[in-house]
Amino acid sequence: ADVYLEEMKEIANNDSTKLIDVREPWELEKFGHFENAVNIPLGEVCKALVLSSEEFEEKYGQQKPDPSDDNILFYCMAGIRSRYAMNAAHTLGYEKARHYIGGWKEWSEKAL
């Protein structure tokens, strides 16, 4: 499901939201990111979501999301990669995962 700017404003800094930034690390450094997000580049999303909980936490420094979680939210720069990540997550059983359609570009222009 798509998340739009107004809903994103409500949930972006909520600690219960599991934000996953699927951009490359250099993009986070250059353009910024949500402080509470974990960076899993798009090419790693499928591999990351099938890691054991221990392996995930060791690699990404955060607790692995559970497939039943309804608070998983992917984002990228413009909403394209995050949609791919969401769809991949859905195929792996994370059926309630969503994505922020506006991406960091919209957020940095309209919400910061």
Short mmCIF file of N, CA, C and O in Angstrom, two decimals:
data_model
loop_
_atom_site.label_atom_id
_atom_site.label_comp_id
_atom_site.label_asym_id
_atom_site.label_seq_id
_atom_site.Cartn_x
_atom_site.Cartn_y
_atom_site.Cartn_z
N ALA A 1 0.84 -1.19 0.00
CA ALA A 1 0.00 0.00 0.00
C ALA A 1 0.88 1.24 0.00
O ALA A 1 1.97 1.26 0.56
N ASP A 2 0.39 2.25 -0.61
CA ASP A 2 1.11 3.51 -0.71
C ASP A 2 0.86 4.39 0.52
O ASP A 2 -0.25 4.45 1.02
N VAL A 3 1.91 5.06 0.98
CA VAL A 3 1.80 6.04 2.05
C VAL A 3 2.12 7.39 1.43
O VAL A 3 3.12 7.54 0.72
N TYR A 4 1.26 8.37 1.68
CA TYR A 4 1.43 9.71 1.13
C TYR A 4 1.97 10.65 2.21
O TYR A 4 2.04 10.29 3.38
N LEU A 5 2.33 11.85 1.81
CA LEU A 5 3.01 12.81 2.68
C LEU A 5 2.31 13.03 4.01
O LEU A 5 2.95 13.01 5.06
N GLU A 6 1.00 13.26 4.00
CA GLU A 6 0.30 13.57 5.26
C GLU A 6 0.42 12.43 6.26
O GLU A 6 0.67 12.65 7.44
N GLU A 7 0.25 11.19 5.79
CA GLU A 7 0.40 10.06 6.71
C GLU A 7 1.85 9.90 7.13
O GLU A 7 2.15 9.58 8.28
N MET A 8 2.76 10.16 6.21
CA MET A 8 4.18 10.04 6.52
C MET A 8 4.57 11.01 7.63
O MET A 8 5.38 10.68 8.50
N LYS A 9 3.98 12.20 7.63
CA LYS A 9 4.26 13.17 8.68
C LYS A 9 3.88 12.62 10.05
O LYS A 9 4.52 12.91 11.05
N GLU A 10 2.83 11.82 10.09
CA GLU A 10 2.36 11.26 11.36
C GLU A 10 3.23 10.11 11.84
O GLU A 10 3.37 9.90 13.04
N ILE A 11 3.79 9.34 10.92
CA ILE A 11 4.47 8.11 11.32
C ILE A 11 5.99 8.14 11.19
O ILE A 11 6.67 7.27 11.70
N ALA A 12 6.55 9.17 10.54
CA ALA A 12 7.99 9.19 10.25
C ALA A 12 8.86 9.07 11.48
O ALA A 12 9.86 8.37 11.47
N ASN A 13 8.54 9.78 12.53
CA ASN A 13 9.38 9.77 13.71
C ASN A 13 8.81 8.95 14.85
O ASN A 13 9.23 9.08 16.00
N ASN A 14 7.87 8.09 14.51
CA ASN A 14 7.28 7.19 15.48
C ASN A 14 8.22 5.99 15.63
O ASN A 14 8.51 5.30 14.66
N ASP A 15 8.70 5.76 16.83
CA ASP A 15 9.66 4.67 17.04
C ASP A 15 9.10 3.30 16.71
O ASP A 15 9.86 2.37 16.48
N SER A 16 7.79 3.16 16.69
CA SER A 16 7.24 1.84 16.37
C SER A 16 7.23 1.56 14.86
O SER A 16 7.08 0.43 14.44
N THR A 17 7.43 2.62 14.04
CA THR A 17 7.50 2.41 12.59
C THR A 17 8.88 1.91 12.23
O THR A 17 9.88 2.47 12.65
N LYS A 18 8.93 0.83 11.46
CA LYS A 18 10.20 0.28 11.01
C LYS A 18 10.50 0.82 9.62
O LYS A 18 10.07 0.27 8.61
N LEU A 19 11.23 1.93 9.59
CA LEU A 19 11.60 2.57 8.33
C LEU A 19 12.81 1.88 7.72
O LEU A 19 13.83 1.70 8.39
N ILE A 20 12.69 1.52 6.45
CA ILE A 20 13.80 0.89 5.73
C ILE A 20 14.10 1.74 4.50
O ILE A 20 13.27 1.88 3.60
N ASP A 21 15.29 2.32 4.50
CA ASP A 21 15.75 3.17 3.40
C ASP A 21 16.48 2.27 2.41
O ASP A 21 17.49 1.67 2.74
N VAL A 22 15.97 2.18 1.17
CA VAL A 22 16.54 1.26 0.19
C VAL A 22 17.49 1.95 -0.78
O VAL A 22 17.87 1.38 -1.80
N ARG A 23 17.91 3.18 -0.45
CA ARG A 23 18.90 3.86 -1.29
C ARG A 23 20.30 3.34 -0.99
O ARG A 23 20.52 2.64 0.00
N GLU A 24 21.24 3.73 -1.84
CA GLU A 24 22.64 3.38 -1.62
C GLU A 24 23.21 4.25 -0.49
O GLU A 24 22.77 5.40 -0.33
N PRO A 25 24.18 3.75 0.26
CA PRO A 25 24.72 4.52 1.39
C PRO A 25 25.18 5.92 1.02
O PRO A 25 24.97 6.87 1.80
N TRP A 26 25.78 6.11 -0.14
CA TRP A 26 26.25 7.45 -0.53
C TRP A 26 25.09 8.43 -0.66
O TRP A 26 25.26 9.62 -0.41
N GLU A 27 23.91 7.93 -1.03
CA GLU A 27 22.75 8.81 -1.16
C GLU A 27 22.31 9.35 0.20
O GLU A 27 21.90 10.50 0.32
N LEU A 28 22.39 8.50 1.22
CA LEU A 28 22.02 8.94 2.57
C LEU A 28 22.97 10.03 3.04
O LEU A 28 22.54 11.03 3.61
N GLU A 29 24.26 9.83 2.76
CA GLU A 29 25.25 10.83 3.16
C GLU A 29 25.06 12.14 2.42
O GLU A 29 25.16 13.21 3.02
N LYS A 30 24.75 12.07 1.14
CA LYS A 30 24.64 13.28 0.32
C LYS A 30 23.33 14.02 0.55
O LYS A 30 23.30 15.25 0.60
N PHE A 31 22.21 13.29 0.67
CA PHE A 31 20.90 13.92 0.69
C PHE A 31 20.20 13.91 2.05
O PHE A 31 19.25 14.63 2.26
N GLY A 32 20.64 13.06 2.97
CA GLY A 32 19.99 12.96 4.27
C GLY A 32 19.09 11.75 4.36
O GLY A 32 18.86 11.05 3.37
N HIS A 33 18.57 11.52 5.56
CA HIS A 33 17.72 10.35 5.80
C HIS A 33 17.01 10.51 7.13
O HIS A 33 17.34 11.38 7.93
N PHE A 34 16.03 9.65 7.36
CA PHE A 34 15.36 9.61 8.66
C PHE A 34 16.32 8.96 9.65
O PHE A 34 16.89 7.90 9.37
N GLU A 35 16.48 9.59 10.80
CA GLU A 35 17.43 9.10 11.80
C GLU A 35 17.13 7.69 12.27
O GLU A 35 18.03 6.93 12.59
N ASN A 36 15.87 7.33 12.33
CA ASN A 36 15.48 6.03 12.86
C ASN A 36 15.36 4.95 11.79
O ASN A 36 14.86 3.86 12.06
N ALA A 37 15.82 5.23 10.57
CA ALA A 37 15.73 4.25 9.49
C ALA A 37 16.95 3.35 9.46
O ALA A 37 18.05 3.74 9.84
N VAL A 38 16.75 2.14 8.96
CA VAL A 38 17.86 1.22 8.69
C VAL A 38 18.08 1.25 7.18
O VAL A 38 17.13 1.29 6.41
N ASN A 39 19.35 1.28 6.79
CA ASN A 39 19.69 1.33 5.37
C ASN A 39 19.92 -0.08 4.85
O ASN A 39 20.86 -0.76 5.25
N ILE A 40 19.02 -0.53 3.97
CA ILE A 40 19.16 -1.80 3.27
C ILE A 40 19.00 -1.50 1.79
O ILE A 40 17.87 -1.35 1.31
N PRO A 41 20.11 -1.32 1.05
CA PRO A 41 19.98 -1.01 -0.38
C PRO A 41 19.09 -2.02 -1.10
O PRO A 41 19.04 -3.20 -0.72
N LEU A 42 18.39 -1.55 -2.10
CA LEU A 42 17.41 -2.38 -2.81
C LEU A 42 17.96 -3.75 -3.18
O LEU A 42 17.27 -4.76 -3.00
N GLY A 43 19.18 -3.80 -3.65
CA GLY A 43 19.77 -5.08 -4.07
C GLY A 43 19.97 -6.07 -2.94
O GLY A 43 20.21 -7.26 -3.18
N GLU A 44 19.85 -5.62 -1.68
CA GLU A 44 20.03 -6.49 -0.52
C GLU A 44 18.73 -6.85 0.18
O GLU A 44 18.73 -7.67 1.10
N VAL A 45 17.62 -6.25 -0.23
CA VAL A 45 16.37 -6.41 0.52
C VAL A 45 15.95 -7.87 0.65
O VAL A 45 15.66 -8.35 1.75
N CYS A 46 15.92 -8.60 -0.45
CA CYS A 46 15.48 -10.00 -0.37
C CYS A 46 16.40 -10.83 0.51
O CYS A 46 15.92 -11.60 1.35
N LYS A 47 17.70 -10.65 0.35
CA LYS A 47 18.66 -11.39 1.18
C LYS A 47 18.50 -11.02 2.65
O LYS A 47 18.56 -11.88 3.52
N ALA A 48 18.30 -9.73 2.92
CA ALA A 48 18.17 -9.27 4.31
C ALA A 48 16.95 -9.87 4.99
O ALA A 48 17.02 -10.27 6.15
N LEU A 49 15.83 -9.94 4.27
CA LEU A 49 14.59 -10.40 4.90
C LEU A 49 14.54 -11.91 5.11
O LEU A 49 13.65 -12.39 5.81
N VAL A 50 15.50 -12.64 4.55
CA VAL A 50 15.54 -14.09 4.81
C VAL A 50 16.67 -14.46 5.78
O VAL A 50 16.84 -15.63 6.10
N LEU A 51 17.42 -13.46 6.25
CA LEU A 51 18.43 -13.71 7.27
C LEU A 51 17.75 -14.14 8.57
O LEU A 51 16.60 -13.79 8.82
N SER A 52 18.50 -14.84 9.41
CA SER A 52 17.98 -15.13 10.74
C SER A 52 17.93 -13.80 11.50
O SER A 52 18.58 -12.82 11.12
N SER A 53 17.17 -13.78 12.58
CA SER A 53 17.07 -12.57 13.39
C SER A 53 18.45 -12.12 13.88
O SER A 53 18.77 -10.93 13.87
N GLU A 54 19.26 -13.08 14.27
CA GLU A 54 20.60 -12.76 14.79
C GLU A 54 21.48 -12.16 13.68
O GLU A 54 22.18 -11.17 13.90
N GLU A 55 21.45 -12.79 12.49
CA GLU A 55 22.26 -12.30 11.37
C GLU A 55 21.81 -10.90 10.95
O GLU A 55 22.64 -10.03 10.67
N PHE A 56 20.50 -10.68 10.93
CA PHE A 56 19.97 -9.37 10.55
C PHE A 56 20.45 -8.30 11.52
O PHE A 56 20.94 -7.25 11.12
N GLU A 57 20.32 -8.59 12.80
CA GLU A 57 20.70 -7.60 13.82
C GLU A 57 22.20 -7.33 13.78
O GLU A 57 22.64 -6.18 13.92
N GLU A 58 22.99 -8.36 13.54
CA GLU A 58 24.44 -8.18 13.45
C GLU A 58 24.81 -7.32 12.25
O GLU A 58 25.66 -6.44 12.34
N LYS A 59 24.16 -7.53 11.12
CA LYS A 59 24.49 -6.81 9.89
C LYS A 59 23.94 -5.38 9.88
O LYS A 59 24.61 -4.45 9.44
N TYR A 60 22.70 -5.19 10.37
CA TYR A 60 22.04 -3.90 10.23
C TYR A 60 21.86 -3.12 11.54
O TYR A 60 21.40 -1.99 11.52
N GLY A 61 22.20 -3.74 12.66
CA GLY A 61 22.15 -3.03 13.93
C GLY A 61 20.76 -2.76 14.46
O GLY A 61 20.59 -1.92 15.35
N GLN A 62 19.78 -3.44 13.92
CA GLN A 62 18.40 -3.30 14.39
C GLN A 62 17.73 -4.66 14.39
O GLN A 62 18.16 -5.58 13.71
N GLN A 63 16.65 -4.73 15.15
CA GLN A 63 15.88 -5.97 15.21
C GLN A 63 15.23 -6.23 13.86
O GLN A 63 14.72 -5.31 13.21
N LYS A 64 15.25 -7.48 13.43
CA LYS A 64 14.63 -7.85 12.17
C LYS A 64 13.12 -7.72 12.26
O LYS A 64 12.51 -8.15 13.23
N PRO A 65 12.50 -7.13 11.24
CA PRO A 65 11.03 -7.06 11.24
C PRO A 65 10.44 -8.47 11.17
O PRO A 65 11.04 -9.38 10.61
N ASP A 66 9.28 -8.61 11.72
CA ASP A 66 8.54 -9.88 11.66
C ASP A 66 7.58 -9.81 10.49
O ASP A 66 7.00 -8.74 10.23
N PRO A 67 7.39 -10.91 9.77
CA PRO A 67 6.45 -10.87 8.64
C PRO A 67 5.05 -10.41 9.00
O PRO A 67 4.34 -9.86 8.14
N SER A 68 4.64 -10.56 10.23
CA SER A 68 3.29 -10.14 10.62
C SER A 68 3.21 -8.66 11.00
O SER A 68 2.12 -8.13 11.21
N ASP A 69 4.36 -7.98 11.07
CA ASP A 69 4.37 -6.56 11.44
C ASP A 69 3.56 -5.72 10.45
O ASP A 69 3.65 -5.92 9.24
N ASP A 70 2.80 -4.78 10.98
CA ASP A 70 2.01 -3.89 10.12
C ASP A 70 2.60 -2.48 10.07
O ASP A 70 1.95 -1.53 9.66
N ASN A 71 3.86 -2.35 10.52
CA ASN A 71 4.48 -1.03 10.62
C ASN A 71 5.79 -0.94 9.83
O ASN A 71 6.62 -0.11 10.11
N ILE A 72 5.97 -1.81 8.82
CA ILE A 72 7.17 -1.79 7.99
C ILE A 72 6.94 -0.82 6.83
O ILE A 72 5.94 -0.93 6.12
N LEU A 73 7.85 0.12 6.68
CA LEU A 73 7.69 1.14 5.64
C LEU A 73 9.00 1.36 4.90
O LEU A 73 10.00 1.75 5.49
N PHE A 74 8.98 1.08 3.61
CA PHE A 74 10.15 1.30 2.76
C PHE A 74 10.09 2.70 2.17
O PHE A 74 9.02 3.22 1.88
N TYR A 75 11.26 3.29 1.97
CA TYR A 75 11.32 4.55 1.23
C TYR A 75 12.65 4.64 0.49
O TYR A 75 13.61 3.91 0.80
N CYS A 76 12.69 5.51 -0.51
CA CYS A 76 13.90 5.73 -1.30
C CYS A 76 13.94 7.21 -1.66
O CYS A 76 13.49 8.04 -0.87
N MET A 77 14.44 7.56 -2.82
CA MET A 77 14.52 8.96 -3.20
C MET A 77 13.20 9.45 -3.79
O MET A 77 12.76 10.55 -3.49
N ALA A 78 12.57 8.63 -4.65
CA ALA A 78 11.38 9.11 -5.36
C ALA A 78 10.23 8.11 -5.41
O ALA A 78 9.29 8.29 -6.16
N GLY A 79 10.31 7.05 -4.63
CA GLY A 79 9.20 6.11 -4.56
C GLY A 79 9.23 4.96 -5.54
O GLY A 79 8.33 4.13 -5.55
N ILE A 80 10.27 4.87 -6.35
CA ILE A 80 10.34 3.79 -7.34
C ILE A 80 10.99 2.54 -6.73
O ILE A 80 10.41 1.46 -6.73
N ARG A 81 12.18 2.70 -6.19
CA ARG A 81 12.85 1.56 -5.57
C ARG A 81 12.09 1.03 -4.37
O ARG A 81 12.05 -0.18 -4.12
N SER A 82 11.47 1.94 -3.62
CA SER A 82 10.73 1.49 -2.44
C SER A 82 9.53 0.63 -2.83
O SER A 82 9.17 -0.30 -2.12
N ARG A 83 8.91 0.91 -3.99
CA ARG A 83 7.81 0.06 -4.45
C ARG A 83 8.33 -1.34 -4.79
O ARG A 83 7.72 -2.34 -4.44
N TYR A 84 9.49 -1.41 -5.46
CA TYR A 84 10.09 -2.72 -5.74
C TYR A 84 10.39 -3.46 -4.44
O TYR A 84 10.14 -4.66 -4.34
N ALA A 85 10.94 -2.75 -3.46
CA ALA A 85 11.27 -3.37 -2.17
C ALA A 85 10.01 -3.88 -1.48
O ALA A 85 9.99 -5.00 -0.95
N MET A 86 8.95 -3.07 -1.50
CA MET A 86 7.68 -3.48 -0.89
C MET A 86 7.15 -4.73 -1.57
O MET A 86 6.73 -5.69 -0.91
N ASN A 87 7.16 -4.75 -2.89
CA ASN A 87 6.66 -5.91 -3.63
C ASN A 87 7.49 -7.16 -3.33
O ASN A 87 6.94 -8.25 -3.16
N ALA A 88 8.80 -6.99 -3.23
CA ALA A 88 9.67 -8.12 -2.88
C ALA A 88 9.34 -8.62 -1.48
O ALA A 88 9.26 -9.83 -1.24
N ALA A 89 9.15 -7.69 -0.55
CA ALA A 89 8.80 -8.07 0.82
C ALA A 89 7.48 -8.83 0.85
O ALA A 89 7.33 -9.83 1.57
N HIS A 90 6.51 -8.38 0.06
CA HIS A 90 5.23 -9.07 -0.01
C HIS A 90 5.42 -10.52 -0.44
O HIS A 90 4.79 -11.42 0.12
N THR A 91 6.27 -10.76 -1.44
CA THR A 91 6.48 -12.13 -1.92
C THR A 91 7.16 -13.00 -0.86
O THR A 91 7.04 -14.22 -0.91
N LEU A 92 7.86 -12.37 0.08
CA LEU A 92 8.54 -13.11 1.15
C LEU A 92 7.68 -13.24 2.40
O LEU A 92 8.16 -13.66 3.44
N GLY A 93 6.41 -12.85 2.31
CA GLY A 93 5.49 -13.02 3.44
C GLY A 93 5.25 -11.78 4.26
O GLY A 93 4.46 -11.81 5.21
N TYR A 94 5.91 -10.68 3.95
CA TYR A 94 5.70 -9.41 4.67
C TYR A 94 4.55 -8.67 3.98
O TYR A 94 4.74 -7.64 3.35
N GLU A 95 3.36 -9.24 4.10
CA GLU A 95 2.22 -8.79 3.32
C GLU A 95 1.70 -7.41 3.70
O GLU A 95 1.00 -6.77 2.92
N LYS A 96 2.02 -6.94 4.90
CA LYS A 96 1.53 -5.64 5.35
C LYS A 96 2.55 -4.52 5.14
O LYS A 96 2.28 -3.38 5.50
N ALA A 97 3.70 -4.84 4.55
CA ALA A 97 4.72 -3.82 4.29
C ALA A 97 4.16 -2.77 3.34
O ALA A 97 3.38 -3.08 2.44
N ARG A 98 4.57 -1.52 3.55
CA ARG A 98 4.09 -0.41 2.71
C ARG A 98 5.29 0.40 2.22
O ARG A 98 6.42 0.14 2.61
N HIS A 99 5.02 1.38 1.38
CA HIS A 99 6.10 2.25 0.92
C HIS A 99 5.61 3.68 0.83
O HIS A 99 4.44 3.94 0.58
N TYR A 100 6.55 4.61 1.05
CA TYR A 100 6.27 6.05 0.98
C TYR A 100 6.48 6.48 -0.47
O TYR A 100 7.60 6.50 -0.97
N ILE A 101 5.39 6.81 -1.11
CA ILE A 101 5.39 7.09 -2.55
C ILE A 101 6.17 8.35 -2.93
O ILE A 101 6.75 8.43 -4.01
N GLY A 102 6.24 9.33 -2.04
CA GLY A 102 6.93 10.58 -2.37
C GLY A 102 8.43 10.53 -2.20
O GLY A 102 9.16 11.34 -2.77
N GLY A 103 8.90 9.61 -1.39
CA GLY A 103 10.33 9.45 -1.17
C GLY A 103 10.98 10.62 -0.45
O GLY A 103 10.34 11.60 -0.07
N TRP A 104 12.29 10.48 -0.27
CA TRP A 104 13.05 11.51 0.42
C TRP A 104 12.98 12.84 -0.31
O TRP A 104 13.01 13.90 0.31
N LYS A 105 12.87 12.81 -1.62
CA LYS A 105 12.80 14.05 -2.41
C LYS A 105 11.61 14.89 -1.95
O LYS A 105 11.74 16.06 -1.63
N GLU A 106 10.43 14.29 -1.92
CA GLU A 106 9.24 15.01 -1.47
C GLU A 106 9.39 15.46 -0.03
O GLU A 106 9.07 16.59 0.32
N TRP A 107 9.85 14.54 0.83
CA TRP A 107 9.98 14.85 2.25
C TRP A 107 10.90 16.05 2.47
O TRP A 107 10.59 16.96 3.22
N SER A 108 12.06 16.04 1.79
CA SER A 108 13.02 17.12 2.00
C SER A 108 12.52 18.45 1.44
O SER A 108 12.90 19.51 1.95
N GLU A 109 11.65 18.42 0.45
CA GLU A 109 11.12 19.64 -0.13
C GLU A 109 9.91 20.19 0.62
O GLU A 109 9.71 21.39 0.70
N LYS A 110 9.10 19.31 1.20
CA LYS A 110 7.82 19.75 1.76
C LYS A 110 7.65 19.55 3.25
O LYS A 110 6.73 20.12 3.85
N ALA A 111 8.48 18.74 3.86
CA ALA A 111 8.25 18.43 5.28
C ALA A 111 9.39 18.82 6.20
O ALA A 111 9.19 18.86 7.41
N LEU A 112 10.55 19.09 5.69
CA LEU A 112 11.68 19.43 6.57
C LEU A 112 11.61 20.89 7.00
O LEU A 112 11.18 21.74 6.29
#
